[in-house]
Amino acid sequence: MSIPAKKDRSVRFRTRDAQETMALAGLLSQRAPAPGLILLEGALGSGKTTFVRGFLRGLGFKGDVPSPTFTLINEYGRTRPPVFHMDLYRVEPGELENLGLEEYLGHPEAVSLVEWPAVLEPLYPVDRLEAYFRHAPGGRREIRLRGWGKESRRWLESVA
Ligand SMILES: Nc1ncnc2c1ncn2[C@@H]1O[C@H](COP(=O)(O)OP(=O)(O)OP(=O)(O)O)[C@@H](O)[C@H]1O
Ligand SMILES: [Mg+2]
């Protein structure tokens, strides 16, 4: 299911349905470095929240995984590693400093998964995984993963 694109070291996955997207995320969750960061980019409805749901299932979390559209951040403190799920769709650059997101991103053991991360760009650490979601024919999704930095490249290699 994965197609490595040699040039920029990204890896493309095709998923047929939400279950497959969740399975991919679940696999990544079991190999997660601590700290870890995944930036989730892609259109509305392309599967970013579904991916986070799979990530948490992979860590054994059984409860609801709602979209943090209004809360901005949902914290899952009891999984190992702990997970922060953010959705910054509504956040303007000027609002950023009031939110204290650096504290979450700087957490030494947690994995953060961030939907609509562009506003955070000045704060991106060197080491991070980027996931680009695209609608593909037949209701499928193309998910391209790209590792920046040593830890995240190793992370990606562990599932590719
Ligand atoms: N291959 C697939 N992978 C993921 N989701 C899929 C797939 N096929 C169909 N779906 C459906 O597409 C929808 C994706 O919704 P989701 O909330 O995950 O998108 P999102 O990227 O988080 O959107 P938003 O930007 O609004 O937060 C879900 O209803 C899911 O069941
Ligand atoms: Mg979402």
CSV table of N, CA, C and O and ligand atoms in Angstrom, one decimal, residues 14-22 41-53 67-69 85 87 89 115-116 133 135 138-143, ligand 1:
chain,number,residue,atom,x,y,z
A,14,ARG,N,-2.1,4.9,0.0
A,14,ARG,CA,-3.5,5.1,-0.5
A,14,ARG,C,-4.4,4.3,0.4
A,14,ARG,O,-4.1,3.1,0.7
A,15,THR,N,-5.4,5.0,1.0
A,15,THR,CA,-6.3,4.2,1.8
A,15,THR,C,-7.7,4.2,1.2
A,15,THR,O,-8.1,5.2,0.6
A,16,ARG,N,-8.4,3.1,1.4
A,16,ARG,CA,-9.7,2.9,0.7
A,16,ARG,C,-10.8,3.4,1.5
A,16,ARG,O,-11.9,3.7,1.0
A,17,ASP,N,-10.6,3.4,2.8
A,17,ASP,CA,-11.7,3.9,3.7
A,17,ASP,C,-11.1,4.4,5.0
A,17,ASP,O,-9.9,4.3,5.2
A,18,ALA,N,-12.0,4.9,5.9
A,18,ALA,CA,-11.6,5.4,7.2
A,18,ALA,C,-10.8,4.4,8.0
A,18,ALA,O,-9.8,4.7,8.7
A,19,GLN,N,-11.2,3.1,7.9
A,19,GLN,CA,-10.6,2.1,8.7
A,19,GLN,C,-9.1,1.9,8.3
A,19,GLN,O,-8.2,1.8,9.1
A,20,GLU,N,-8.8,2.0,7.0
A,20,GLU,CA,-7.4,1.9,6.5
A,20,GLU,C,-6.6,3.1,7.0
A,20,GLU,O,-5.4,3.0,7.3
A,21,THR,N,-7.2,4.3,6.9
A,21,THR,CA,-6.5,5.5,7.4
A,21,THR,C,-6.2,5.3,8.9
A,21,THR,O,-5.1,5.6,9.4
A,22,MET,N,-7.1,4.8,9.6
A,22,MET,CA,-6.9,4.6,11.1
A,22,MET,C,-5.8,3.5,11.3
A,22,MET,O,-5.0,3.7,12.3
A,41,GLU,N,-2.0,18.1,7.1
A,41,GLU,CA,-2.4,19.1,6.2
A,41,GLU,C,-3.4,18.5,5.1
A,41,GLU,O,-3.1,17.4,4.7
A,42,GLY,N,-4.4,19.3,4.7
A,42,GLY,CA,-5.3,18.8,3.7
A,42,GLY,C,-6.6,19.4,3.8
A,42,GLY,O,-7.0,19.9,4.9
A,43,ALA,N,-7.4,19.2,2.8
A,43,ALA,CA,-8.7,19.9,2.7
A,43,ALA,C,-9.7,19.4,3.8
A,43,ALA,O,-9.5,18.4,4.4
A,44,LEU,N,-10.8,20.1,4.0
A,44,LEU,CA,-11.9,19.7,4.8
A,44,LEU,C,-12.3,18.3,4.5
A,44,LEU,O,-12.5,18.0,3.3
A,45,GLY,N,-12.5,17.5,5.5
A,45,GLY,CA,-13.0,16.2,5.2
A,45,GLY,C,-12.0,15.2,4.6
A,45,GLY,O,-12.4,14.1,4.1
A,46,SER,N,-10.8,15.5,4.5
A,46,SER,CA,-9.8,14.7,3.9
A,46,SER,C,-9.3,13.5,4.8
A,46,SER,O,-8.6,12.6,4.3
A,47,GLY,N,-9.6,13.6,6.1
A,47,GLY,CA,-9.3,12.5,6.9
A,47,GLY,C,-8.3,12.7,8.1
A,47,GLY,O,-7.9,11.8,8.8
A,48,LYS,N,-8.1,14.0,8.4
A,48,LYS,CA,-7.1,14.3,9.4
A,48,LYS,C,-7.6,13.9,10.8
A,48,LYS,O,-6.8,13.2,11.6
A,49,THR,N,-8.8,14.2,11.1
A,49,THR,CA,-9.3,13.8,12.5
A,49,THR,C,-9.4,12.2,12.5
A,49,THR,O,-9.2,11.6,13.6
A,50,THR,N,-9.8,11.6,11.4
A,50,THR,CA,-9.9,10.2,11.4
A,50,THR,C,-8.5,9.6,11.7
A,50,THR,O,-8.4,8.6,12.4
A,51,PHE,N,-7.5,10.2,11.1
A,51,PHE,CA,-6.1,9.7,11.4
A,51,PHE,C,-5.8,9.8,12.9
A,51,PHE,O,-5.3,8.8,13.5
A,52,VAL,N,-6.2,10.9,13.5
A,52,VAL,CA,-5.9,11.0,14.9
A,52,VAL,C,-6.6,10.0,15.8
A,52,VAL,O,-6.1,9.4,16.7
A,53,ARG,N,-7.9,9.7,15.3
A,53,ARG,CA,-8.7,8.7,16.0
A,53,ARG,C,-7.9,7.3,15.9
A,53,ARG,O,-7.8,6.6,16.9
A,67,SER,N,-13.5,16.1,17.2
A,67,SER,CA,-12.7,17.1,16.6
A,67,SER,C,-12.5,18.3,17.5
A,67,SER,O,-13.4,18.7,18.2
A,68,PRO,N,-11.3,18.8,17.7
A,68,PRO,CA,-11.0,20.0,18.6
A,68,PRO,C,-11.4,21.3,17.9
A,68,PRO,O,-10.7,22.3,18.1
A,69,THR,N,-12.4,21.3,17.0
A,69,THR,CA,-12.7,22.5,16.2
A,69,THR,C,-12.9,23.7,17.1
A,69,THR,O,-12.4,24.8,16.9
A,85,HIS,N,-4.1,16.8,20.7
A,85,HIS,CA,-4.7,16.9,19.4
A,85,HIS,C,-5.2,18.3,19.2
A,85,HIS,O,-6.1,18.8,19.9
A,87,ASP,N,-6.5,21.6,16.5
A,87,ASP,CA,-7.1,22.0,15.3
A,87,ASP,C,-7.0,23.5,15.2
A,87,ASP,O,-7.8,24.2,16.0
A,89,TYR,N,-7.6,25.6,12.8
A,89,TYR,CA,-8.4,26.2,11.6
A,89,TYR,C,-8.8,27.6,11.9
A,89,TYR,O,-8.7,28.5,11.0
A,115,GLU,N,-4.0,19.6,13.3
A,115,GLU,CA,-4.7,19.9,12.0
A,115,GLU,C,-4.6,21.4,11.7
A,115,GLU,O,-4.6,22.2,12.6
A,116,TRP,N,-4.5,21.7,10.5
A,116,TRP,CA,-4.4,23.1,10.0
A,116,TRP,C,-3.3,23.8,10.8
A,116,TRP,O,-3.4,24.8,11.4
A,133,PHE,N,-2.9,15.1,3.2
A,133,PHE,CA,-4.1,14.3,2.8
A,133,PHE,C,-4.8,14.9,1.5
A,133,PHE,O,-5.0,16.1,1.4
A,135,HIS,N,-8.0,14.0,-1.4
A,135,HIS,CA,-9.1,13.1,-1.9
A,135,HIS,C,-8.6,12.5,-3.2
A,135,HIS,O,-8.0,13.1,-4.0
A,138,GLY,N,-12.8,7.5,-6.1
A,138,GLY,CA,-13.5,6.4,-5.5
A,138,GLY,C,-13.6,6.5,-4.0
A,138,GLY,O,-13.7,5.5,-3.3
A,139,GLY,N,-13.5,7.8,-3.5
A,139,GLY,CA,-13.6,8.0,-2.0
A,139,GLY,C,-12.4,7.6,-1.3
A,139,GLY,O,-12.3,7.6,-0.1
A,140,ARG,N,-11.3,7.3,-2.0
A,140,ARG,CA,-10.0,7.0,-1.4
A,140,ARG,C,-9.3,8.2,-0.9
A,140,ARG,O,-9.7,9.3,-1.2
A,141,ARG,N,-8.3,8.0,-0.2
A,141,ARG,CA,-7.4,9.1,0.2
A,141,ARG,C,-6.0,8.8,-0.1
A,141,ARG,O,-5.5,7.7,0.1
A,142,GLU,N,-5.3,9.8,-0.6
A,142,GLU,CA,-3.8,9.7,-0.7
A,142,GLU,C,-3.2,10.4,0.5
A,142,GLU,O,-3.5,11.6,0.7
A,143,ILE,N,-2.3,9.7,1.2
A,143,ILE,CA,-1.7,10.3,2.4
A,143,ILE,C,-0.2,10.3,2.2
A,143,ILE,O,0.4,9.2,2.1
B,1,LIG,N1,-9.8,6.7,3.1
B,1,LIG,C1,-10.4,7.5,4.0
B,1,LIG,N2,-9.6,8.0,5.0
B,1,LIG,C2,-10.2,8.8,5.9
B,1,LIG,N3,-11.5,9.2,6.0
B,1,LIG,C3,-12.3,8.7,5.0
B,1,LIG,C4,-11.8,7.8,4.0
B,1,LIG,N4,-12.8,7.5,3.2
B,1,LIG,C5,-13.9,8.1,3.7
B,1,LIG,N5,-13.6,8.8,4.8
B,1,LIG,C6,-14.6,9.7,5.5
B,1,LIG,O1,-14.2,11.0,5.3
B,1,LIG,C7,-14.4,11.8,6.5
B,1,LIG,C8,-13.2,12.4,7.0
B,1,LIG,O2,-13.5,13.3,8.0
B,1,LIG,P1,-12.4,14.0,9.0
B,1,LIG,O3,-13.2,14.6,10.1
B,1,LIG,O4,-11.4,12.9,9.4
B,1,LIG,O5,-11.7,15.0,8.1
B,1,LIG,P2,-10.8,16.2,8.5
B,1,LIG,O6,-9.6,16.2,7.5
B,1,LIG,O7,-10.4,16.2,9.9
B,1,LIG,O8,-11.7,17.5,8.2
B,1,LIG,P3,-11.6,19.0,8.9
B,1,LIG,O9,-10.6,19.8,8.1
B,1,LIG,O10,-13.0,19.5,8.7
B,1,LIG,O11,-11.2,18.9,10.3
B,1,LIG,C9,-15.0,10.8,7.5
B,1,LIG,O12,-16.4,10.9,7.5
B,1,LIG,C10,-14.5,9.5,7.0
B,1,LIG,O13,-15.3,8.4,7.4
